[in-house]
Coordinates of C-alpha atoms in Angstrom, one line a residue:
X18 CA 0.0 0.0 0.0
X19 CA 2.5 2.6 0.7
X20 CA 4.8 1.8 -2.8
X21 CA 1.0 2.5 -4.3
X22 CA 0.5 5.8 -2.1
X23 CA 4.1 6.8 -3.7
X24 CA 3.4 6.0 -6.9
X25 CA 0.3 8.4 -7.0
X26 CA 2.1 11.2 -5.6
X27 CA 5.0 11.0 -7.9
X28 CA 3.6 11.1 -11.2
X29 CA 6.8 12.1 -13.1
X30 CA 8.2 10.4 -15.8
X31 CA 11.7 9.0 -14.4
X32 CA 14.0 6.4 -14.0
X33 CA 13.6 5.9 -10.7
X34 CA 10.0 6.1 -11.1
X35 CA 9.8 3.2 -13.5
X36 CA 12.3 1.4 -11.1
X37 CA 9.6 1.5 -8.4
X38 CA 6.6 1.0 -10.9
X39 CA 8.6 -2.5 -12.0
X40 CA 9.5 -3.4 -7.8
X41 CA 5.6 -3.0 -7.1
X42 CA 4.9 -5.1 -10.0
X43 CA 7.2 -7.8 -8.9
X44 CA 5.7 -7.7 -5.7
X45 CA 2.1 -8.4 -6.9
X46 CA 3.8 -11.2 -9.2
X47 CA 5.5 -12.7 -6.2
X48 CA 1.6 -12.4 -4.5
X49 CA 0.3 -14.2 -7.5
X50 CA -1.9 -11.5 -8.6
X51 CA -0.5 -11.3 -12.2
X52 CA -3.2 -8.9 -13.7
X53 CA -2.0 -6.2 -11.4
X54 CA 1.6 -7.4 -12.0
X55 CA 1.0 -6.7 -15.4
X56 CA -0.6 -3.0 -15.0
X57 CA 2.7 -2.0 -13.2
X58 CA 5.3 -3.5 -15.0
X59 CA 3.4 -2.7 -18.0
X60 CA 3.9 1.1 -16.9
X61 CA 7.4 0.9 -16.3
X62 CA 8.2 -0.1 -20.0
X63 CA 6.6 2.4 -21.0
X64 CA 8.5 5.1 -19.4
X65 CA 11.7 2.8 -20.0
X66 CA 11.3 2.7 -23.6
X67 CA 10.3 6.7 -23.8
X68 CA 13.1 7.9 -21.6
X69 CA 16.0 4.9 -22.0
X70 CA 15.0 3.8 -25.1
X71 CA 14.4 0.1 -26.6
X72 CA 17.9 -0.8 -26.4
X73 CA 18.7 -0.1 -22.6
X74 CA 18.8 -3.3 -20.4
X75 CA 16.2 -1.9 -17.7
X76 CA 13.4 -1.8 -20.9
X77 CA 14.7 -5.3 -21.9
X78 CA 13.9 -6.5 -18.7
X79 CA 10.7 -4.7 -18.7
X80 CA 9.6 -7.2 -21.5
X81 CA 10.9 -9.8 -20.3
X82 CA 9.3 -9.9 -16.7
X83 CA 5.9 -8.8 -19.3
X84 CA 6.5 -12.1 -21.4
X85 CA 6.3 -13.9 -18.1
X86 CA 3.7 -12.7 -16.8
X87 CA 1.4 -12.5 -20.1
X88 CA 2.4 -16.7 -20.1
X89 CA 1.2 -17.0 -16.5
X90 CA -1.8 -15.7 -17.4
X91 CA -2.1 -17.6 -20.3
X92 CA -2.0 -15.1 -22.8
X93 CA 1.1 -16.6 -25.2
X94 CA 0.4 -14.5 -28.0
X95 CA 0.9 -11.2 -25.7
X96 CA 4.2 -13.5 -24.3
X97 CA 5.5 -14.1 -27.8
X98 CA 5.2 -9.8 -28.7
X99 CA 7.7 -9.1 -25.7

């Protein structure tokens, strides 16, 4: 609850932003709650990719952690776009 209270406070668009947008979506994906997982990591690619661009490691591992958790939820051809 208190990442989540950060998150809406802070709504700039920065590196350290995204870093904590992906650790809360880890979080819910530890929990098993991979729909939420999804909405935060999903955000923090975003931001990756606008601000680091596609070919930074942190955006790489964005998608990667997305791939996962689109296969958890059984959507493969989501998986297979990341």
């Amino acid at each position: 609850e208190r990442a989540e209270m950060l998150l809406k406070r802070d709504s700039s668009e920065t590196a350290i932003y995204a870093q904590i947008q992906f650790a809360v979506g880890n979080l819910y994906a530890d929990l098993g709650e991979f729909t939420k997982a999804v909405t935060y990591v999903q955000a923090s690619k975003e931001i990756r990719e606008r601000i680091l661009g596609n070919g930074h490691p942190d955006y790489a591992k964005s998608c990667n952690i997305l791939g996962s958790l689109y296969i958890e939820l059984g959507e493969y051809k989501k998986a297979e776009l990341m």
